[in-house]
PDB file of C-alpha atoms in Angstrom:
ATOM      1  CA  MET A   1     -17.494   3.419 -25.003  1.00 74.00           C
ATOM      2  CA  GLU A   2     -19.393   6.606 -24.217  1.00 77.00           C
ATOM      3  CA  LYS A   3     -21.067   5.060 -21.188  1.00 80.00           C
ATOM      4  CA  TYR A   4     -17.669   4.015 -19.785  1.00 83.00           C
ATOM      5  CA  ALA A   5     -16.398   7.555 -20.266  1.00 88.00           C
ATOM      6  CA  ALA A   6     -19.512   8.860 -18.513  1.00 85.00           C
ATOM      7  CA  ILE A   7     -18.889   6.551 -15.536  1.00 86.00           C
ATOM      8  CA  GLY A   8     -15.325   7.814 -15.350  1.00 87.00           C
ATOM      9  CA  LYS A   9     -16.394  11.453 -15.513  1.00 90.00           C
ATOM     10  CA  VAL A  10     -18.883  10.999 -12.680  1.00 86.00           C
ATOM     11  CA  ASN A  11     -16.207   9.335 -10.548  1.00 89.00           C
ATOM     12  CA  LEU A  12     -13.706  12.110 -11.293  1.00 91.00           C
ATOM     13  CA  LYS A  13     -16.259  14.752 -10.394  1.00 88.00           C
ATOM     14  CA  PHE A  14     -17.851  13.313  -7.245  1.00 86.00           C
ATOM     15  CA  ASN A  15     -15.862  10.423  -5.772  1.00 90.00           C
ATOM     16  CA  LEU A  16     -12.153  10.816  -6.530  1.00 93.00           C
ATOM     17  CA  PRO A  17     -11.454  14.493  -5.649  1.00 94.00           C
ATOM     18  CA  ALA A  18     -11.527  14.087  -1.851  1.00 94.00           C
ATOM     19  CA  PRO A  19      -9.005  11.189  -1.592  1.00 95.00           C
ATOM     20  CA  LEU A  20      -6.945  12.755  -4.388  1.00 95.00           C
ATOM     21  CA  LEU A  21      -6.685  16.084  -2.572  1.00 96.00           C
ATOM     22  CA  LEU A  22      -5.811  14.301   0.682  1.00 96.00           C
ATOM     23  CA  SER A  23      -3.071  12.359  -1.115  1.00 96.00           C
ATOM     24  CA  ALA A  24      -1.683  15.524  -2.706  1.00 95.00           C
ATOM     25  CA  ALA A  25      -1.697  17.276   0.669  1.00 95.00           C
ATOM     26  CA  LEU A  26       0.207  14.342   2.190  1.00 94.00           C
ATOM     27  CA  LEU A  27       2.908  14.723  -0.447  1.00 94.00           C
ATOM     28  CA  ILE A  28       3.098  18.511  -0.270  1.00 94.00           C
ATOM     29  CA  LEU A  29       3.459  18.421   3.512  1.00 93.00           C
ATOM     30  CA  SER A  30       6.000  15.586   3.519  1.00 92.00           C
ATOM     31  CA  PRO A  31       9.103  17.845   3.720  1.00 89.00           C
ATOM     32  CA  LEU A  32       7.852  18.932   7.155  1.00 88.00           C
ATOM     33  CA  PHE A  33       8.253  15.368   8.424  1.00 87.00           C
ATOM     34  CA  ILE A  34      10.918  13.702   6.285  1.00 90.00           C
ATOM     35  CA  GLY A  35      13.950  14.712   4.277  1.00 88.00           C
ATOM     36  CA  ILE A  36      13.696  14.269   0.513  1.00 92.00           C
ATOM     37  CA  GLN A  37      17.025  15.729  -0.591  1.00 94.00           C
ATOM     38  CA  ASN A  38      20.529  14.247  -0.929  1.00 96.00           C
ATOM     39  CA  LEU A  39      19.404  10.729   0.012  1.00 96.00           C
ATOM     40  CA  ASP A  40      21.184   7.495  -0.868  1.00 96.00           C
ATOM     41  CA  PRO A  41      19.229   4.565  -2.450  1.00 95.00           C
ATOM     42  CA  LEU A  42      18.261   2.883   0.826  1.00 95.00           C
ATOM     43  CA  GLU A  43      17.141   6.176   2.355  1.00 96.00           C
ATOM     44  CA  CYS A  44      15.025   6.864  -0.730  1.00 96.00           C
ATOM     45  CA  ALA A  45      13.457   3.429  -0.463  1.00 96.00           C
ATOM     46  CA  LYS A  46      12.691   4.088   3.184  1.00 95.00           C
ATOM     47  CA  VAL A  47      10.905   7.360   2.384  1.00 96.00           C
ATOM     48  CA  LEU A  48       8.753   5.657  -0.244  1.00 96.00           C
ATOM     49  CA  GLU A  49       7.983   2.497   1.740  1.00 95.00           C
ATOM     50  CA  TYR A  50       7.351   4.120   5.093  1.00 95.00           C
ATOM     51  CA  TYR A  51       5.522   7.234   3.905  1.00 95.00           C
ATOM     52  CA  LEU A  52       4.208   7.198   0.346  1.00 95.00           C
ATOM     53  CA  VAL A  53       2.627   3.739   0.546  1.00 95.00           C
ATOM     54  CA  PHE A  54      -0.265   5.289   2.480  1.00 94.00           C
ATOM     55  CA  LEU A  55      -1.495   6.719  -0.815  1.00 96.00           C
ATOM     56  CA  GLY A  56      -2.719   3.238  -1.721  1.00 96.00           C
ATOM     57  CA  VAL A  57      -4.790   3.105   1.450  1.00 96.00           C
ATOM     58  CA  ILE A  58      -6.235   6.570   0.796  1.00 96.00           C
ATOM     59  CA  LEU A  59      -7.114   6.130  -2.882  1.00 96.00           C
ATOM     60  CA  PHE A  60      -8.351   2.548  -3.257  1.00 96.00           C
ATOM     61  CA  PRO A  61     -10.951   1.681  -0.571  1.00 93.00           C
ATOM     62  CA  PRO A  62     -13.289   4.623  -1.436  1.00 91.00           C
ATOM     63  CA  VAL A  63     -14.176   3.030  -4.806  1.00 92.00           C
ATOM     64  CA  PHE A  64     -17.213   1.486  -3.087  1.00 90.00           C
ATOM     65  CA  LEU A  65     -18.138   4.550  -1.060  1.00 87.00           C
ATOM     66  CA  PRO A  66     -20.908   6.013  -3.296  1.00 83.00           C
ATOM     67  CA  GLU A  67     -22.966   2.829  -2.840  1.00 74.00           C
ATOM     68  CA  GLN A  68     -23.176   3.479   0.899  1.00 67.00           C
ATOM     69  CA  ASN A  69     -26.112   5.614  -0.223  1.00 59.00           C
ATOM     70  CA  ARG A  70     -28.983   3.178  -0.785  1.00 57.00           C
ATOM     71  CA  GLU A  71     -30.403   5.181  -3.706  1.00 51.00           C
ATOM     72  CA  ILE A  72     -27.070   5.139  -5.549  1.00 55.00           C
ATOM     73  CA  ARG A  73     -26.696   1.439  -4.785  1.00 53.00           C
ATOM     74  CA  ASP A  74     -30.118   0.698  -6.289  1.00 52.00           C
ATOM     75  CA  LEU A  75     -29.262   2.842  -9.320  1.00 52.00           C
ATOM     76  CA  THR A  76     -25.974   0.994  -9.832  1.00 54.00           C
ATOM     77  CA  ASP A  77     -27.799  -2.333  -9.654  1.00 52.00           C
ATOM     78  CA  SER A  78     -30.508  -1.219 -12.092  1.00 51.00           C
ATOM     79  CA  LYS A  79     -28.130  -0.157 -14.867  1.00 57.00           C
ATOM     80  CA  TYR A  80     -27.420  -2.446 -17.800  1.00 57.00           C
ATOM     81  CA  THR A  81     -23.686  -2.011 -17.138  1.00 70.00           C
ATOM     82  CA  GLY A  82     -22.582  -4.405 -14.403  1.00 80.00           C
ATOM     83  CA  ALA A  83     -21.520  -3.044 -11.035  1.00 85.00           C
ATOM     84  CA  TRP A  84     -18.117  -4.673 -11.527  1.00 89.00           C
ATOM     85  CA  VAL A  85     -17.540  -2.451 -14.568  1.00 90.00           C
ATOM     86  CA  VAL A  86     -18.314   0.667 -12.535  1.00 90.00           C
ATOM     87  CA  TYR A  87     -15.967  -0.450  -9.758  1.00 93.00           C
ATOM     88  CA  GLY A  88     -13.292  -1.443 -12.268  1.00 95.00           C
ATOM     89  CA  ILE A  89     -13.314   2.002 -13.872  1.00 94.00           C
ATOM     90  CA  ARG A  90     -13.058   3.636 -10.460  1.00 95.00           C
ATOM     91  CA  VAL A  91     -10.109   1.422  -9.523  1.00 97.00           C
ATOM     92  CA  LEU A  92      -8.325   2.193 -12.784  1.00 97.00           C
ATOM     93  CA  GLU A  93      -8.764   5.926 -12.236  1.00 97.00           C
ATOM     94  CA  SER A  94      -7.455   5.626  -8.681  1.00 97.00           C
ATOM     95  CA  LEU A  95      -4.500   3.619  -9.989  1.00 97.00           C
ATOM     96  CA  ALA A  96      -3.775   6.243 -12.650  1.00 97.00           C
ATOM     97  CA  ALA A  97      -3.861   9.003 -10.025  1.00 97.00           C
ATOM     98  CA  LEU A  98      -1.570   6.952  -7.799  1.00 96.00           C
ATOM     99  CA  MET A  99       0.929   6.390 -10.600  1.00 97.00           C
ATOM    100  CA  VAL A 100       1.037  10.083 -11.497  1.00 97.00           C
ATOM    101  CA  LEU A 101       1.452  11.227  -7.883  1.00 97.00           C
ATOM    102  CA  LEU A 102       4.227   8.709  -7.272  1.00 97.00           C
ATOM    103  CA  ALA A 103       6.058   9.651 -10.484  1.00 97.00           C
ATOM    104  CA  VAL A 104       5.875  13.375  -9.702  1.00 97.00           C
ATOM    105  CA  TYR A 105       7.084  12.849  -6.136  1.00 97.00           C
ATOM    106  CA  MET A 106      10.012  10.707  -7.251  1.00 97.00           C
ATOM    107  CA  ALA A 107      10.884  13.293  -9.912  1.00 96.00           C
ATOM    108  CA  VAL A 108      11.028  15.919  -7.152  1.00 96.00           C
ATOM    109  CA  MET A 109      13.315  13.603  -5.173  1.00 96.00           C
ATOM    110  CA  LYS A 110      15.580  13.247  -8.210  1.00 95.00           C
ATOM    111  CA  LYS A 111      15.630  17.030  -8.515  1.00 95.00           C
ATOM    112  CA  GLY A 112      16.729  17.164  -4.880  1.00 95.00           C
ATOM    113  CA  ASN A 113      19.843  15.116  -5.683  1.00 96.00           C
ATOM    114  CA  CYS A 114      18.502  11.813  -4.340  1.00 96.00           C
ATOM    115  CA  GLN A 115      20.279   8.770  -5.746  1.00 95.00           C
ATOM    116  CA  PHE A 116      18.137   5.795  -6.839  1.00 95.00           C
ATOM    117  CA  GLU A 117      17.124   3.657  -9.810  1.00 95.00           C
ATOM    118  CA  PHE A 118      13.867   5.334 -10.818  1.00 96.00           C
ATOM    119  CA  PHE A 119      11.937   2.509 -12.473  1.00 95.00           C
ATOM    120  CA  ARG A 120      13.041  -0.186 -10.037  1.00 95.00           C
ATOM    121  CA  LEU A 121      12.001   1.842  -7.022  1.00 96.00           C
ATOM    122  CA  TYR A 122       8.870   3.081  -8.785  1.00 97.00           C
ATOM    123  CA  GLY A 123       7.694  -0.470  -9.521  1.00 97.00           C
ATOM    124  CA  GLY A 124       8.443  -1.714  -6.018  1.00 97.00           C
ATOM    125  CA  THR A 125       6.628   1.182  -4.366  1.00 97.00           C
ATOM    126  CA  LEU A 126       3.649   0.818  -6.694  1.00 97.00           C
ATOM    127  CA  ALA A 127       3.421  -2.889  -5.838  1.00 97.00           C
ATOM    128  CA  THR A 128       3.343  -2.113  -2.117  1.00 97.00           C
ATOM    129  CA  MET A 129       0.683   0.541  -2.643  1.00 97.00           C
ATOM    130  CA  ALA A 130      -1.402  -1.915  -4.675  1.00 97.00           C
ATOM    131  CA  PHE A 131      -1.065  -4.519  -1.913  1.00 98.00           C
ATOM    132  CA  LEU A 132      -2.255  -2.203   0.859  1.00 98.00           C
ATOM    133  CA  GLY A 133      -4.953  -0.699  -1.360  1.00 97.00           C
ATOM    134  CA  GLY A 134      -6.161  -4.142  -2.434  1.00 98.00           C
ATOM    135  CA  MET A 135      -6.291  -5.205   1.198  1.00 98.00           C
ATOM    136  CA  GLY A 136      -8.473  -2.184   1.956  1.00 97.00           C
ATOM    137  CA  ILE A 137     -10.760  -2.977  -0.978  1.00 97.00           C
ATOM    138  CA  ILE A 138     -11.348  -6.612  -0.059  1.00 97.00           C
ATOM    139  CA  VAL A 139     -11.904  -5.808   3.623  1.00 97.00           C
ATOM    140  CA  TYR A 140     -14.389  -3.065   2.715  1.00 96.00           C
ATOM    141  CA  ALA A 141     -16.154  -5.444   0.314  1.00 95.00           C
ATOM    142  CA  LEU A 142     -16.469  -8.142   2.980  1.00 95.00           C
ATOM    143  CA  THR A 143     -17.516  -5.897   5.876  1.00 94.00           C
ATOM    144  CA  ASP A 144     -19.368  -3.067   4.097  1.00 90.00           C
ATOM    145  CA  GLN A 145     -17.472  -0.691   6.415  1.00 92.00           C
ATOM    146  CA  VAL A 146     -15.081   1.810   4.872  1.00 92.00           C
ATOM    147  CA  VAL A 147     -13.490   2.563   8.258  1.00 94.00           C
ATOM    148  CA  ILE A 148     -12.454  -1.076   8.600  1.00 96.00           C
ATOM    149  CA  GLY A 149     -11.225  -0.943   5.011  1.00 96.00           C
ATOM    150  CA  TYR A 150      -8.831   1.798   6.083  1.00 96.00           C
ATOM    151  CA  MET A 151      -7.986   0.269   9.455  1.00 97.00           C
ATOM    152  CA  ILE A 152      -6.832  -3.216   8.448  1.00 97.00           C
ATOM    153  CA  PRO A 153      -4.092  -2.072   6.018  1.00 97.00           C
ATOM    154  CA  ILE A 154      -2.828   0.363   8.644  1.00 97.00           C
ATOM    155  CA  LEU A 155      -2.761  -2.418  11.234  1.00 97.00           C
ATOM    156  CA  TYR A 156      -0.850  -4.603   8.784  1.00 97.00           C
ATOM    157  CA  TYR A 157       1.610  -1.742   8.269  1.00 97.00           C
ATOM    158  CA  ILE A 158       2.138  -1.609  12.043  1.00 96.00           C
ATOM    159  CA  LEU A 159       2.498  -5.401  12.145  1.00 96.00           C
ATOM    160  CA  CYS A 160       5.302  -5.220   9.575  1.00 95.00           C
ATOM    161  CA  ILE A 161       7.135  -2.669  11.699  1.00 93.00           C
ATOM    162  CA  SER A 162       6.872  -4.791  14.849  1.00 93.00           C
ATOM    163  CA  ALA A 163       7.309  -8.274  13.342  1.00 89.00           C
ATOM    164  CA  GLY A 164      10.101  -7.586  10.864  1.00 81.00           C
ATOM    165  CA  SER A 165      10.975  -9.335   7.620  1.00 79.00           C
ATOM    166  CA  GLY A 166      11.899 -12.639   9.243  1.00 82.00           C
ATOM    167  CA  LYS A 167       8.315 -13.556  10.122  1.00 86.00           C
ATOM    168  CA  LEU A 168       6.457 -12.103   7.117  1.00 90.00           C
ATOM    169  CA  GLY A 169       8.821 -13.103   4.312  1.00 91.00           C
ATOM    170  CA  VAL A 170       7.739 -11.879   0.878  1.00 92.00           C
ATOM    171  CA  PHE A 171       4.750 -10.112   2.444  1.00 95.00           C
ATOM    172  CA  TYR A 172       7.011  -7.756   4.378  1.00 95.00           C
ATOM    173  CA  LEU A 173       6.275  -4.199   3.222  1.00 96.00           C
ATOM    174  CA  PHE A 174       9.692  -2.629   3.736  1.00 95.00           C
ATOM    175  CA  SER A 175      12.039  -4.974   1.886  1.00 95.00           C
ATOM    176  CA  MET A 176      13.409  -2.278  -0.459  1.00 96.00           C
ATOM    177  CA  SER A 177      14.724  -0.421   2.581  1.00 94.00           C
ATOM    178  CA  GLN A 178      16.889  -3.501   3.163  1.00 92.00           C
ATOM    179  CA  GLY A 179      18.014  -3.678  -0.451  1.00 91.00           C
ATOM    180  CA  GLU A 180      15.673  -6.536  -1.379  1.00 92.00           C
ATOM    181  CA  PHE A 181      13.233  -6.351  -4.314  1.00 90.00           C
ATOM    182  CA  GLY A 182      12.302 -10.017  -4.823  1.00 86.00           C
ATOM    183  CA  GLY A 183       9.070  -9.940  -2.839  1.00 90.00           C
ATOM    184  CA  LYS A 184       7.578  -6.912  -4.574  1.00 96.00           C
ATOM    185  CA  ALA A 185       6.192  -8.950  -7.484  1.00 96.00           C
ATOM    186  CA  VAL A 186       4.330 -11.123  -4.977  1.00 96.00           C
ATOM    187  CA  LEU A 187       2.945  -8.079  -3.179  1.00 97.00           C
ATOM    188  CA  GLY A 188       1.785  -6.562  -6.464  1.00 97.00           C
ATOM    189  CA  ALA A 189       0.137  -9.800  -7.597  1.00 97.00           C
ATOM    190  CA  ALA A 190      -1.547 -10.232  -4.210  1.00 98.00           C
ATOM    191  CA  GLY A 191      -2.825  -6.643  -4.406  1.00 98.00           C
ATOM    192  CA  ILE A 192      -4.334  -7.243  -7.858  1.00 97.00           C
ATOM    193  CA  LEU A 193      -5.935 -10.487  -6.670  1.00 98.00           C
ATOM    194  CA  MET A 194      -7.443  -8.887  -3.557  1.00 98.00           C
ATOM    195  CA  THR A 195      -8.769  -6.007  -5.656  1.00 98.00           C
ATOM    196  CA  ALA A 196     -10.374  -8.378  -8.160  1.00 97.00           C
ATOM    197  CA  VAL A 197     -11.940 -10.516  -5.429  1.00 97.00           C
ATOM    198  CA  GLY A 198     -13.145  -7.403  -3.603  1.00 97.00           C
ATOM    199  CA  ILE A 199     -14.829  -6.080  -6.754  1.00 96.00           C
ATOM    200  CA  TRP A 200     -16.480  -9.467  -7.360  1.00 95.00           C
ATOM    201  CA  VAL A 201     -17.720  -9.730  -3.775  1.00 94.00           C
ATOM    202  CA  ARG A 202     -19.037  -6.192  -3.798  1.00 91.00           C
ATOM    203  CA  SER A 203     -20.744  -6.673  -7.163  1.00 87.00           C
ATOM    204  CA  GLU A 204     -22.540  -9.740  -5.841  1.00 83.00           C
ATOM    205  CA  ASN A 205     -23.533  -7.929  -2.651  1.00 72.00           C
ATOM    206  CA  VAL A 206     -25.047  -5.046  -4.623  1.00 61.00           C
ATOM    207  CA  LYS A 207     -27.498  -7.519  -6.149  1.00 53.00           C
ATOM    208  CA  ILE A 208     -28.750  -8.810  -2.798  1.00 38.00           C
ATOM    209  CA  MET A 209     -28.648  -5.705  -0.576  1.00 42.00           C
TER     210      MET A 209
END
């Protein structure tokens, strides 16, 4: 248990602060770009789906970033603890940070007299974040390029805007803004699957690189 705690502490100290600070800055600056007071349920959903979902893209793909350094990659591979455990702990810490940031932001919206069902909207937004973040993780794992890991989820976001819900079905990112929540479970499950596959692929690649 101590070694898992040590892995988490190292990640909190060296890897997570930069994306966490960027995410916090994005939230703090949001009132400059969008209104977060006196919103009805659909307007609240739009704020979360069109703006906050980027937190998943910011926080998840960097879980593989330390191994871009060959020395760290060799060290990770040489440890008795499997690389997948290290990556899993990093993902869980990123997820925890994401959940806290989202909860705080939605609490601020509630304080600003926004009207919405907290847990329903929270779960739907978290599922969308997990989907985009998982997409970034699997792309990074397959390409070994963090920039592409950021780019593909953003391109998919743009695709959803241009294509609309009719063509993408349950994989449409902005369904809550239309009053639909049915596809969010699929997005969340797909995000978990992509994250798991990405961790597996990356763990195998560490052994052969």
